[in-house]
Amino acid sequence: MSELLFMEPVFKEAIWGGSRLKEVYGYDIPSDHTGECWAISAHKSGDGRVASGAYKGQTLSSLWENHRELFGAEGAEGVFPLLVKIIDAKSDLSIQVHPDDVYAGVHENGSLGKMECWYILDCDPDATIVVGHNAKDHDEMVRMIEEKRWGEFIRQIPIKKGDFFQINPGCVHAIKGGTLILETQQSSDITYRVYDYDRLSDGKPRPLHVKQSIDVIRAPYKADEGKGPQVTVDNGHVVRTHLVTCPRYTVVKLDVADVWEETFPAGFANVSVLEGEGSVNGTPIRKGQHFIVPAGYGACRFEGVLSLICSWPEA
């Protein structure tokens, strides 16, 4: 049996970041303006390393290149497909949108597009996020952006801990201040800022990408786009919630009460420990750890009181 790949996170500072990654998860963050923990990543902008075991110190991208058998993807082309983050938004992120694979491939040097989803780990009372917009068609969308009618344009919705959102390419979105989320996404760092509240970074406005945004925003916004049934099964040992299956990934949540065995589909799976402590096949695990279950590993026997988010790529 191969071994689980426990990962060392990579941290990213941001103008909107805070200190909750240290306060909640005990991470050694670079500053009190740390916005992102790239928990499982082989992206060139934040290539995580294996924390222990036979591959200790090796980057995830090097394992993908040289030990493709660990991922059940022998002969597959392209980059490691997923990126798992924890995002601490102390203040509002920009109003933004991501391209799909086709647009990014043409305009962003062959990059993947960015499909993503959010699980709300925690948020302030009366918190909101931006998902979608209110323009009735493409022409009205362009006018609202050019005339800076942001209050009319963006679609704000209330959130609470435990909510889940699928964010497809072309969907206007923004995480608002006071929100802590786990994000599962394609391995891409392409973000187009539509509006950034006229904030300054190092004395200058951050770049906007209005033309690209207009190119890729879908209008009108369809609130049910990308949403499938969320199925929850409680057998007394685990509450298993299927959050989403889309063309790029599947995401499930496991709330283990004592002992549970989970066998993941062929290929690899990402696992993030959101709450609690216990063990997986005898190896201790605790809140804030992230690991990869390699292809062919077999069943994972979880013991303890644990809340886990698990994801794997779709073919």
PDB file of C-alpha atoms in Angstrom:
ATOM      1  CA  MET A   1       0.000   0.000   0.000  1.00  0.00           C
ATOM      2  CA  SER A   2       1.284   3.491  -0.856  1.00  0.00           C
ATOM      3  CA  GLU A   3       1.323   6.162   1.843  1.00  0.00           C
ATOM      4  CA  LEU A   4      -0.810   9.217   2.412  1.00  0.00           C
ATOM      5  CA  LEU A   5       0.809  12.451   1.230  1.00  0.00           C
ATOM      6  CA  PHE A   6       0.584  15.063   3.980  1.00  0.00           C
ATOM      7  CA  MET A   7       1.211  18.541   2.576  1.00  0.00           C
ATOM      8  CA  GLU A   8       2.885  21.697   3.876  1.00  0.00           C
ATOM      9  CA  PRO A   9       0.687  24.718   3.075  1.00  0.00           C
ATOM     10  CA  VAL A  10       1.901  27.771   1.168  1.00  0.00           C
ATOM     11  CA  PHE A  11       0.697  31.148   2.473  1.00  0.00           C
ATOM     12  CA  LYS A  12      -0.192  34.283   0.517  1.00  0.00           C
ATOM     13  CA  GLU A  13      -0.378  37.796   1.921  1.00  0.00           C
ATOM     14  CA  ALA A  14      -3.118  40.091   0.609  1.00  0.00           C
ATOM     15  CA  ILE A  15      -4.417  43.606   1.127  1.00  0.00           C
ATOM     16  CA  TRP A  16      -7.685  42.073   2.395  1.00  0.00           C
ATOM     17  CA  GLY A  17      -6.136  39.277   4.521  1.00  0.00           C
ATOM     18  CA  GLY A  18      -6.051  38.866   8.284  1.00  0.00           C
ATOM     19  CA  SER A  19      -4.741  36.617  11.066  1.00  0.00           C
ATOM     20  CA  ARG A  20      -7.450  33.963  11.410  1.00  0.00           C
ATOM     21  CA  LEU A  21      -5.375  31.295   9.674  1.00  0.00           C
ATOM     22  CA  LYS A  22      -3.116  31.444  12.736  1.00  0.00           C
ATOM     23  CA  GLU A  23      -5.885  31.946  15.273  1.00  0.00           C
ATOM     24  CA  VAL A  24      -8.150  29.170  13.996  1.00  0.00           C
ATOM     25  CA  TYR A  25      -5.696  26.621  12.593  1.00  0.00           C
ATOM     26  CA  GLY A  26      -2.427  27.456  14.340  1.00  0.00           C
ATOM     27  CA  TYR A  27      -0.545  28.052  11.078  1.00  0.00           C
ATOM     28  CA  ASP A  28       2.752  29.942  11.143  1.00  0.00           C
ATOM     29  CA  ILE A  29       1.630  32.745   8.832  1.00  0.00           C
ATOM     30  CA  PRO A  30       3.934  35.452   7.440  1.00  0.00           C
ATOM     31  CA  SER A  31       1.927  38.452   8.719  1.00  0.00           C
ATOM     32  CA  ASP A  32      -1.421  39.666  10.044  1.00  0.00           C
ATOM     33  CA  HIS A  33      -2.410  40.351   6.441  1.00  0.00           C
ATOM     34  CA  THR A  34      -2.361  36.727   5.280  1.00  0.00           C
ATOM     35  CA  GLY A  35      -5.263  36.014   2.981  1.00  0.00           C
ATOM     36  CA  GLU A  36      -4.741  32.502   1.661  1.00  0.00           C
ATOM     37  CA  CYS A  37      -3.480  29.104   2.704  1.00  0.00           C
ATOM     38  CA  TRP A  38      -2.736  27.087  -0.436  1.00  0.00           C
ATOM     39  CA  ALA A  39      -3.261  23.786   1.327  1.00  0.00           C
ATOM     40  CA  ILE A  40      -2.900  21.360  -1.596  1.00  0.00           C
ATOM     41  CA  SER A  41      -1.256  22.974  -4.603  1.00  0.00           C
ATOM     42  CA  ALA A  42       1.100  22.127  -7.449  1.00  0.00           C
ATOM     43  CA  HIS A  43       0.663  25.539  -9.081  1.00  0.00           C
ATOM     44  CA  LYS A  44       3.875  27.359 -10.008  1.00  0.00           C
ATOM     45  CA  SER A  45       2.806  30.348  -7.875  1.00  0.00           C
ATOM     46  CA  GLY A  46       2.593  28.183  -4.751  1.00  0.00           C
ATOM     47  CA  ASP A  47       3.969  24.665  -5.113  1.00  0.00           C
ATOM     48  CA  GLY A  48       3.401  22.747  -1.874  1.00  0.00           C
ATOM     49  CA  ARG A  49       5.871  20.234  -0.461  1.00  0.00           C
ATOM     50  CA  VAL A  50       5.251  16.847   1.105  1.00  0.00           C
ATOM     51  CA  ALA A  51       5.606  17.156   4.887  1.00  0.00           C
ATOM     52  CA  SER A  52       6.675  13.617   5.799  1.00  0.00           C
ATOM     53  CA  GLY A  53       7.281  10.084   4.602  1.00  0.00           C
ATOM     54  CA  ALA A  54       9.150   8.711   1.606  1.00  0.00           C
ATOM     55  CA  TYR A  55       8.583  11.849  -0.478  1.00  0.00           C
ATOM     56  CA  LYS A  56       9.306  14.386   2.274  1.00  0.00           C
ATOM     57  CA  GLY A  57      10.469  17.724   0.872  1.00  0.00           C
ATOM     58  CA  GLN A  58       9.461  17.011  -2.703  1.00  0.00           C
ATOM     59  CA  THR A  59       7.094  19.413  -4.410  1.00  0.00           C
ATOM     60  CA  LEU A  60       3.684  18.257  -5.502  1.00  0.00           C
ATOM     61  CA  SER A  61       4.441  19.305  -9.075  1.00  0.00           C
ATOM     62  CA  SER A  62       7.543  17.076  -9.117  1.00  0.00           C
ATOM     63  CA  LEU A  63       5.510  14.120  -7.886  1.00  0.00           C
ATOM     64  CA  TRP A  64       2.952  14.801 -10.611  1.00  0.00           C
ATOM     65  CA  GLU A  65       5.727  14.867 -13.238  1.00  0.00           C
ATOM     66  CA  ASN A  66       7.795  11.935 -11.998  1.00  0.00           C
ATOM     67  CA  HIS A  67       5.390   9.669 -10.106  1.00  0.00           C
ATOM     68  CA  ARG A  68       2.188   9.977 -12.072  1.00  0.00           C
ATOM     69  CA  GLU A  69       1.167   6.517 -10.825  1.00  0.00           C
ATOM     70  CA  LEU A  70       0.408   8.097  -7.434  1.00  0.00           C
ATOM     71  CA  PHE A  71      -2.484   9.948  -9.058  1.00  0.00           C
ATOM     72  CA  GLY A  72      -3.900   7.258 -11.316  1.00  0.00           C
ATOM     73  CA  ALA A  73      -3.148   9.433 -14.317  1.00  0.00           C
ATOM     74  CA  GLU A  74      -0.464   7.570 -16.239  1.00  0.00           C
ATOM     75  CA  GLY A  75      -0.116   9.098 -19.670  1.00  0.00           C
ATOM     76  CA  ALA A  76      -2.361  12.057 -18.838  1.00  0.00           C
ATOM     77  CA  GLU A  77      -1.261  15.431 -20.116  1.00  0.00           C
ATOM     78  CA  GLY A  78      -1.377  18.769 -18.384  1.00  0.00           C
ATOM     79  CA  VAL A  79      -0.860  20.006 -14.839  1.00  0.00           C
ATOM     80  CA  PHE A  80      -2.041  18.713 -11.480  1.00  0.00           C
ATOM     81  CA  PRO A  81      -5.714  19.615 -11.889  1.00  0.00           C
ATOM     82  CA  LEU A  82      -6.938  20.932  -8.514  1.00  0.00           C
ATOM     83  CA  LEU A  83      -5.980  23.481  -5.891  1.00  0.00           C
ATOM     84  CA  VAL A  84      -7.417  23.546  -2.346  1.00  0.00           C
ATOM     85  CA  LYS A  85      -7.294  26.786  -0.340  1.00  0.00           C
ATOM     86  CA  ILE A  86      -8.454  28.266   2.927  1.00  0.00           C
ATOM     87  CA  ILE A  87      -9.233  31.969   2.468  1.00  0.00           C
ATOM     88  CA  ASP A  88      -9.356  34.499   5.314  1.00  0.00           C
ATOM     89  CA  ALA A  89     -11.136  37.621   4.126  1.00  0.00           C
ATOM     90  CA  LYS A  90     -10.698  40.260   6.841  1.00  0.00           C
ATOM     91  CA  SER A  91     -12.014  42.822   4.382  1.00  0.00           C
ATOM     92  CA  ASP A  92     -13.774  42.591   1.025  1.00  0.00           C
ATOM     93  CA  LEU A  93     -12.137  40.968  -1.969  1.00  0.00           C
ATOM     94  CA  SER A  94     -12.510  42.661  -5.335  1.00  0.00           C
ATOM     95  CA  ILE A  95     -15.558  42.122  -7.536  1.00  0.00           C
ATOM     96  CA  GLN A  96     -14.149  39.566  -9.961  1.00  0.00           C
ATOM     97  CA  VAL A  97     -14.743  36.863 -12.542  1.00  0.00           C
ATOM     98  CA  HIS A  98     -12.760  33.926 -13.921  1.00  0.00           C
ATOM     99  CA  PRO A  99     -12.444  32.682 -17.506  1.00  0.00           C
ATOM    100  CA  ASP A 100     -13.165  29.167 -18.724  1.00  0.00           C
ATOM    101  CA  ASP A 101     -10.531  26.830 -20.164  1.00  0.00           C
ATOM    102  CA  VAL A 102     -11.062  27.987 -23.738  1.00  0.00           C
ATOM    103  CA  TYR A 103     -10.665  31.715 -23.047  1.00  0.00           C
ATOM    104  CA  ALA A 104      -7.735  31.212 -20.658  1.00  0.00           C
ATOM    105  CA  GLY A 105      -6.024  28.879 -23.102  1.00  0.00           C
ATOM    106  CA  VAL A 106      -6.114  31.545 -25.819  1.00  0.00           C
ATOM    107  CA  HIS A 107      -5.533  34.703 -23.750  1.00  0.00           C
ATOM    108  CA  GLU A 108      -3.501  33.475 -20.735  1.00  0.00           C
ATOM    109  CA  ASN A 109      -0.644  31.494 -22.279  1.00  0.00           C
ATOM    110  CA  GLY A 110      -2.413  28.151 -22.219  1.00  0.00           C
ATOM    111  CA  SER A 111      -3.513  28.358 -18.574  1.00  0.00           C
ATOM    112  CA  LEU A 112      -6.480  26.436 -17.254  1.00  0.00           C
ATOM    113  CA  GLY A 113      -9.622  28.413 -16.609  1.00  0.00           C
ATOM    114  CA  LYS A 114     -10.950  28.625 -13.090  1.00  0.00           C
ATOM    115  CA  MET A 115     -14.022  26.798 -11.869  1.00  0.00           C
ATOM    116  CA  GLU A 116     -14.288  26.895  -8.093  1.00  0.00           C
ATOM    117  CA  CYS A 117     -16.565  26.279  -5.125  1.00  0.00           C
ATOM    118  CA  TRP A 118     -16.799  27.663  -1.618  1.00  0.00           C
ATOM    119  CA  TYR A 119     -17.622  26.001   1.695  1.00  0.00           C
ATOM    120  CA  ILE A 120     -18.275  28.644   4.378  1.00  0.00           C
ATOM    121  CA  LEU A 121     -16.151  27.668   7.379  1.00  0.00           C
ATOM    122  CA  ASP A 122     -17.199  30.681   9.434  1.00  0.00           C
ATOM    123  CA  CYS A 123     -18.482  34.218   8.958  1.00  0.00           C
ATOM    124  CA  ASP A 124     -19.528  37.287  10.881  1.00  0.00           C
ATOM    125  CA  PRO A 125     -23.183  37.756  11.837  1.00  0.00           C
ATOM    126  CA  ASP A 126     -25.188  39.206   8.938  1.00  0.00           C
ATOM    127  CA  ALA A 127     -22.328  38.450   6.515  1.00  0.00           C
ATOM    128  CA  THR A 128     -22.939  38.490   2.764  1.00  0.00           C
ATOM    129  CA  ILE A 129     -21.111  37.459  -0.379  1.00  0.00           C
ATOM    130  CA  VAL A 130     -21.431  38.461  -4.012  1.00  0.00           C
ATOM    131  CA  VAL A 131     -22.590  35.732  -6.384  1.00  0.00           C
ATOM    132  CA  GLY A 132     -23.941  36.806  -9.769  1.00  0.00           C
ATOM    133  CA  HIS A 133     -25.240  40.113 -11.103  1.00  0.00           C
ATOM    134  CA  ASN A 134     -28.535  41.830 -11.914  1.00  0.00           C
ATOM    135  CA  ALA A 135     -28.058  42.804 -15.581  1.00  0.00           C
ATOM    136  CA  LYS A 136     -30.811  41.400 -17.786  1.00  0.00           C
ATOM    137  CA  ASP A 137     -28.535  40.885 -20.799  1.00  0.00           C
ATOM    138  CA  HIS A 138     -25.006  41.483 -22.113  1.00  0.00           C
ATOM    139  CA  ASP A 139     -25.659  45.075 -23.229  1.00  0.00           C
ATOM    140  CA  GLU A 140     -27.020  46.106 -19.843  1.00  0.00           C
ATOM    141  CA  MET A 141     -24.088  44.374 -18.159  1.00  0.00           C
ATOM    142  CA  VAL A 142     -21.645  46.443 -20.225  1.00  0.00           C
ATOM    143  CA  ARG A 143     -23.499  49.695 -19.445  1.00  0.00           C
ATOM    144  CA  MET A 144     -23.615  48.975 -15.703  1.00  0.00           C
ATOM    145  CA  ILE A 145     -19.875  48.294 -15.610  1.00  0.00           C
ATOM    146  CA  GLU A 146     -18.912  51.283 -17.779  1.00  0.00           C
ATOM    147  CA  GLU A 147     -21.157  53.590 -15.719  1.00  0.00           C
ATOM    148  CA  LYS A 148     -19.826  52.091 -12.447  1.00  0.00           C
ATOM    149  CA  ARG A 149     -23.322  51.263 -11.169  1.00  0.00           C
ATOM    150  CA  TRP A 150     -21.946  48.728  -8.733  1.00  0.00           C
ATOM    151  CA  GLY A 151     -24.798  48.882  -6.229  1.00  0.00           C
ATOM    152  CA  GLU A 152     -27.270  47.971  -8.963  1.00  0.00           C
ATOM    153  CA  PHE A 153     -24.992  45.513 -10.718  1.00  0.00           C
ATOM    154  CA  ILE A 154     -23.803  43.093  -8.051  1.00  0.00           C
ATOM    155  CA  ARG A 155     -26.004  40.464  -6.428  1.00  0.00           C
ATOM    156  CA  GLN A 156     -25.333  40.199  -2.682  1.00  0.00           C
ATOM    157  CA  ILE A 157     -26.743  37.304  -0.707  1.00  0.00           C
ATOM    158  CA  PRO A 158     -26.656  36.454   3.029  1.00  0.00           C
ATOM    159  CA  ILE A 159     -24.506  33.573   4.223  1.00  0.00           C
ATOM    160  CA  LYS A 160     -24.032  31.423   7.303  1.00  0.00           C
ATOM    161  CA  LYS A 161     -21.528  28.824   8.459  1.00  0.00           C
ATOM    162  CA  GLY A 162     -21.918  25.612   6.470  1.00  0.00           C
ATOM    163  CA  ASP A 163     -23.268  27.187   3.272  1.00  0.00           C
ATOM    164  CA  PHE A 164     -21.856  25.985  -0.052  1.00  0.00           C
ATOM    165  CA  PHE A 165     -21.601  27.738  -3.429  1.00  0.00           C
ATOM    166  CA  GLN A 166     -20.501  26.581  -6.865  1.00  0.00           C
ATOM    167  CA  ILE A 167     -18.830  29.399  -8.832  1.00  0.00           C
ATOM    168  CA  ASN A 168     -18.628  28.651 -12.549  1.00  0.00           C
ATOM    169  CA  PRO A 169     -16.404  30.549 -14.999  1.00  0.00           C
ATOM    170  CA  GLY A 170     -18.196  33.705 -16.106  1.00  0.00           C
ATOM    171  CA  CYS A 171     -19.941  34.189 -12.731  1.00  0.00           C
ATOM    172  CA  VAL A 172     -19.333  37.566 -11.058  1.00  0.00           C
ATOM    173  CA  HIS A 173     -18.400  36.962  -7.424  1.00  0.00           C
ATOM    174  CA  ALA A 174     -16.636  38.326  -4.354  1.00  0.00           C
ATOM    175  CA  ILE A 175     -15.903  37.087  -0.861  1.00  0.00           C
ATOM    176  CA  LYS A 176     -16.831  39.785   1.635  1.00  0.00           C
ATOM    177  CA  GLY A 177     -15.055  40.733   4.839  1.00  0.00           C
ATOM    178  CA  GLY A 178     -15.423  38.594   7.937  1.00  0.00           C
ATOM    179  CA  THR A 179     -15.604  35.347   5.987  1.00  0.00           C
ATOM    180  CA  LEU A 180     -13.468  32.208   6.244  1.00  0.00           C
ATOM    181  CA  ILE A 181     -13.920  29.669   3.459  1.00  0.00           C
ATOM    182  CA  LEU A 182     -12.467  26.480   2.046  1.00  0.00           C
ATOM    183  CA  GLU A 183     -12.163  26.752  -1.715  1.00  0.00           C
ATOM    184  CA  THR A 184     -11.762  23.858  -4.140  1.00  0.00           C
ATOM    185  CA  GLN A 185     -10.801  25.018  -7.636  1.00  0.00           C
ATOM    186  CA  GLN A 186      -9.032  24.235 -10.838  1.00  0.00           C
ATOM    187  CA  SER A 187      -5.291  24.757 -10.593  1.00  0.00           C
ATOM    188  CA  SER A 188      -5.328  28.281 -12.002  1.00  0.00           C
ATOM    189  CA  ASP A 189      -4.473  31.731 -10.693  1.00  0.00           C
ATOM    190  CA  ILE A 190      -6.290  33.725 -13.378  1.00  0.00           C
ATOM    191  CA  THR A 191      -8.583  36.358 -11.848  1.00  0.00           C
ATOM    192  CA  TYR A 192     -10.127  39.347 -13.635  1.00  0.00           C
ATOM    193  CA  ARG A 193     -10.967  42.269 -11.334  1.00  0.00           C
ATOM    194  CA  VAL A 194     -14.065  44.157 -12.417  1.00  0.00           C
ATOM    195  CA  TYR A 195     -14.035  46.610  -9.483  1.00  0.00           C
ATOM    196  CA  ASP A 196     -11.791  47.025  -6.424  1.00  0.00           C
ATOM    197  CA  TYR A 197     -13.481  49.810  -4.402  1.00  0.00           C
ATOM    198  CA  ASP A 198     -10.805  52.270  -5.612  1.00  0.00           C
ATOM    199  CA  ARG A 199      -8.397  50.830  -3.033  1.00  0.00           C
ATOM    200  CA  LEU A 200      -4.681  51.587  -3.094  1.00  0.00           C
ATOM    201  CA  SER A 201      -1.886  49.054  -2.742  1.00  0.00           C
ATOM    202  CA  ASP A 202       1.559  50.581  -2.201  1.00  0.00           C
ATOM    203  CA  GLY A 203      -0.008  53.926  -3.048  1.00  0.00           C
ATOM    204  CA  LYS A 204      -1.420  52.799  -6.389  1.00  0.00           C
ATOM    205  CA  PRO A 205      -4.742  51.330  -7.504  1.00  0.00           C
ATOM    206  CA  ARG A 206      -4.573  47.597  -8.168  1.00  0.00           C
ATOM    207  CA  PRO A 207      -4.934  46.718 -11.863  1.00  0.00           C
ATOM    208  CA  LEU A 208      -8.426  46.117 -13.212  1.00  0.00           C
ATOM    209  CA  HIS A 209      -9.317  43.835 -16.115  1.00  0.00           C
ATOM    210  CA  VAL A 210     -12.496  45.401 -17.433  1.00  0.00           C
ATOM    211  CA  LYS A 211     -12.180  44.291 -21.053  1.00  0.00           C
ATOM    212  CA  GLN A 212     -11.439  40.684 -20.116  1.00  0.00           C
ATOM    213  CA  SER A 213     -14.260  40.745 -17.574  1.00  0.00           C
ATOM    214  CA  ILE A 214     -16.773  41.955 -20.151  1.00  0.00           C
ATOM    215  CA  ASP A 215     -15.530  39.224 -22.486  1.00  0.00           C
ATOM    216  CA  VAL A 216     -16.204  36.397 -20.038  1.00  0.00           C
ATOM    217  CA  ILE A 217     -19.116  37.478 -17.778  1.00  0.00           C
ATOM    218  CA  ARG A 218     -22.225  35.478 -18.572  1.00  0.00           C
ATOM    219  CA  ALA A 219     -25.418  37.503 -18.856  1.00  0.00           C
ATOM    220  CA  PRO A 220     -28.021  37.116 -17.634  1.00  0.00           C
ATOM    221  CA  TYR A 221     -26.908  35.356 -14.451  1.00  0.00           C
ATOM    222  CA  LYS A 222     -28.728  32.077 -13.809  1.00  0.00           C
ATOM    223  CA  ALA A 223     -28.974  31.371 -10.092  1.00  0.00           C
ATOM    224  CA  ASP A 224     -29.317  27.609 -10.522  1.00  0.00           C
ATOM    225  CA  GLU A 225     -26.407  27.231 -12.947  1.00  0.00           C
ATOM    226  CA  GLY A 226     -23.998  24.495 -11.908  1.00  0.00           C
ATOM    227  CA  LYS A 227     -26.048  23.421  -8.911  1.00  0.00           C
ATOM    228  CA  GLY A 228     -26.812  19.746  -8.495  1.00  0.00           C
ATOM    229  CA  PRO A 229     -28.599  17.914  -5.725  1.00  0.00           C
ATOM    230  CA  GLN A 230     -26.873  17.943  -2.333  1.00  0.00           C
ATOM    231  CA  VAL A 231     -27.517  14.535  -0.820  1.00  0.00           C
ATOM    232  CA  THR A 232     -26.929  13.916   2.892  1.00  0.00           C
ATOM    233  CA  VAL A 233     -26.826  10.426   4.396  1.00  0.00           C
ATOM    234  CA  ASP A 234     -26.557   9.888   8.185  1.00  0.00           C
ATOM    235  CA  ASN A 235     -25.912   6.321   9.329  1.00  0.00           C
ATOM    236  CA  GLY A 236     -24.906   7.167  12.893  1.00  0.00           C
ATOM    237  CA  HIS A 237     -21.172   6.814  12.242  1.00  0.00           C
ATOM    238  CA  VAL A 238     -20.879   9.533   9.622  1.00  0.00           C
ATOM    239  CA  VAL A 239     -22.926  12.281   8.067  1.00  0.00           C
ATOM    240  CA  ARG A 240     -21.882  12.192   4.407  1.00  0.00           C
ATOM    241  CA  THR A 241     -22.918  15.178   2.299  1.00  0.00           C
ATOM    242  CA  HIS A 242     -22.388  15.257  -1.451  1.00  0.00           C
ATOM    243  CA  LEU A 243     -21.830  18.967  -2.141  1.00  0.00           C
ATOM    244  CA  VAL A 244     -21.210  19.058  -5.887  1.00  0.00           C
ATOM    245  CA  THR A 245     -20.161  17.117  -8.941  1.00  0.00           C
ATOM    246  CA  CYS A 246     -19.240  19.315 -11.905  1.00  0.00           C
ATOM    247  CA  PRO A 247     -17.087  18.777 -14.999  1.00  0.00           C
ATOM    248  CA  ARG A 248     -13.874  19.492 -13.053  1.00  0.00           C
ATOM    249  CA  TYR A 249     -14.328  17.977  -9.563  1.00  0.00           C
ATOM    250  CA  THR A 250     -16.502  16.278  -6.977  1.00  0.00           C
ATOM    251  CA  VAL A 251     -16.623  17.591  -3.398  1.00  0.00           C
ATOM    252  CA  VAL A 252     -18.067  15.773  -0.373  1.00  0.00           C
ATOM    253  CA  LYS A 253     -18.140  16.545   3.352  1.00  0.00           C
ATOM    254  CA  LEU A 254     -17.692  13.832   5.972  1.00  0.00           C
ATOM    255  CA  ASP A 255     -18.662  14.427   9.606  1.00  0.00           C
ATOM    256  CA  VAL A 256     -17.287  11.366  11.382  1.00  0.00           C
ATOM    257  CA  ALA A 257     -18.734  10.552  14.813  1.00  0.00           C
ATOM    258  CA  ASP A 258     -16.572   7.541  15.762  1.00  0.00           C
ATOM    259  CA  VAL A 259     -15.353   5.164  13.036  1.00  0.00           C
ATOM    260  CA  TRP A 260     -15.924   5.320   9.288  1.00  0.00           C
ATOM    261  CA  GLU A 261     -14.304   3.731   6.237  1.00  0.00           C
ATOM    262  CA  GLU A 262     -14.352   5.706   3.005  1.00  0.00           C
ATOM    263  CA  THR A 263     -13.134   4.301  -0.297  1.00  0.00           C
ATOM    264  CA  PHE A 264     -12.525   7.055  -2.817  1.00  0.00           C
ATOM    265  CA  PRO A 265     -12.998   6.663  -6.583  1.00  0.00           C
ATOM    266  CA  ALA A 266     -10.151   5.600  -8.853  1.00  0.00           C
ATOM    267  CA  GLY A 267      -7.405   8.183  -8.951  1.00  0.00           C
ATOM    268  CA  PHE A 268      -6.419  10.408  -6.054  1.00  0.00           C
ATOM    269  CA  ALA A 269      -8.435  12.399  -3.502  1.00  0.00           C
ATOM    270  CA  ASN A 270      -7.672  15.547  -1.492  1.00  0.00           C
ATOM    271  CA  VAL A 271      -8.672  15.606   2.189  1.00  0.00           C
ATOM    272  CA  SER A 272      -8.789  18.662   4.472  1.00  0.00           C
ATOM    273  CA  VAL A 273      -9.419  18.321   8.217  1.00  0.00           C
ATOM    274  CA  LEU A 274     -11.729  21.176   9.155  1.00  0.00           C
ATOM    275  CA  GLU A 275     -12.486  20.274  12.763  1.00  0.00           C
ATOM    276  CA  GLY A 276     -11.580  17.737  15.426  1.00  0.00           C
ATOM    277  CA  GLU A 277      -8.865  15.163  15.832  1.00  0.00           C
ATOM    278  CA  GLY A 278      -8.484  11.444  15.414  1.00  0.00           C
ATOM    279  CA  SER A 279      -6.680   9.158  13.002  1.00  0.00           C
ATOM    280  CA  VAL A 280      -6.713   7.802   9.472  1.00  0.00           C
ATOM    281  CA  ASN A 281      -5.520   4.200   9.177  1.00  0.00           C
ATOM    282  CA  GLY A 282      -3.696   4.658  12.468  1.00  0.00           C
ATOM    283  CA  THR A 283      -1.947   7.932  11.580  1.00  0.00           C
ATOM    284  CA  PRO A 284      -2.983  10.820  13.887  1.00  0.00           C
ATOM    285  CA  ILE A 285      -4.742  13.723  12.167  1.00  0.00           C
ATOM    286  CA  ARG A 286      -6.072  17.017  13.468  1.00  0.00           C
ATOM    287  CA  LYS A 287      -7.744  20.236  12.469  1.00  0.00           C
ATOM    288  CA  GLY A 288      -5.767  22.187   9.860  1.00  0.00           C
ATOM    289  CA  GLN A 289      -4.033  19.237   8.194  1.00  0.00           C
ATOM    290  CA  HIS A 290      -4.380  18.416   4.508  1.00  0.00           C
ATOM    291  CA  PHE A 291      -3.368  15.268   2.688  1.00  0.00           C
ATOM    292  CA  ILE A 292      -3.692  13.402  -0.591  1.00  0.00           C
ATOM    293  CA  VAL A 293      -4.983   9.839  -0.772  1.00  0.00           C
ATOM    294  CA  PRO A 294      -3.005   8.382  -3.693  1.00  0.00           C
ATOM    295  CA  ALA A 295      -4.439   6.119  -6.356  1.00  0.00           C
ATOM    296  CA  GLY A 296      -4.779   2.496  -5.315  1.00  0.00           C
ATOM    297  CA  TYR A 297      -4.470   3.310  -1.620  1.00  0.00           C
ATOM    298  CA  GLY A 298      -7.621   1.468  -0.609  1.00  0.00           C
ATOM    299  CA  ALA A 299     -10.083   2.341   2.131  1.00  0.00           C
ATOM    300  CA  CYS A 300      -9.393   5.164   4.587  1.00  0.00           C
ATOM    301  CA  ARG A 301     -10.475   4.213   8.096  1.00  0.00           C
ATOM    302  CA  PHE A 302     -11.208   7.404  10.001  1.00  0.00           C
ATOM    303  CA  GLU A 303     -11.487   7.246  13.775  1.00  0.00           C
ATOM    304  CA  GLY A 304     -12.411  10.086  16.102  1.00  0.00           C
ATOM    305  CA  VAL A 305     -14.659  13.114  15.867  1.00  0.00           C
ATOM    306  CA  LEU A 306     -13.700  14.744  12.586  1.00  0.00           C
ATOM    307  CA  SER A 307     -15.105  17.122   9.997  1.00  0.00           C
ATOM    308  CA  LEU A 308     -13.502  16.615   6.570  1.00  0.00           C
ATOM    309  CA  ILE A 309     -13.825  18.076   3.087  1.00  0.00           C
ATOM    310  CA  CYS A 310     -12.775  15.647   0.351  1.00  0.00           C
ATOM    311  CA  SER A 311     -12.399  16.323  -3.364  1.00  0.00           C
ATOM    312  CA  TRP A 312     -11.198  14.598  -6.499  1.00  0.00           C
ATOM    313  CA  PRO A 313     -11.017  15.510 -10.180  1.00  0.00           C
ATOM    314  CA  GLU A 314     -13.601  14.406 -12.674  1.00  0.00           C
ATOM    315  CA  ALA A 315     -12.391  12.838 -15.902  1.00  0.00           C
TER     316      ALA A 315
END
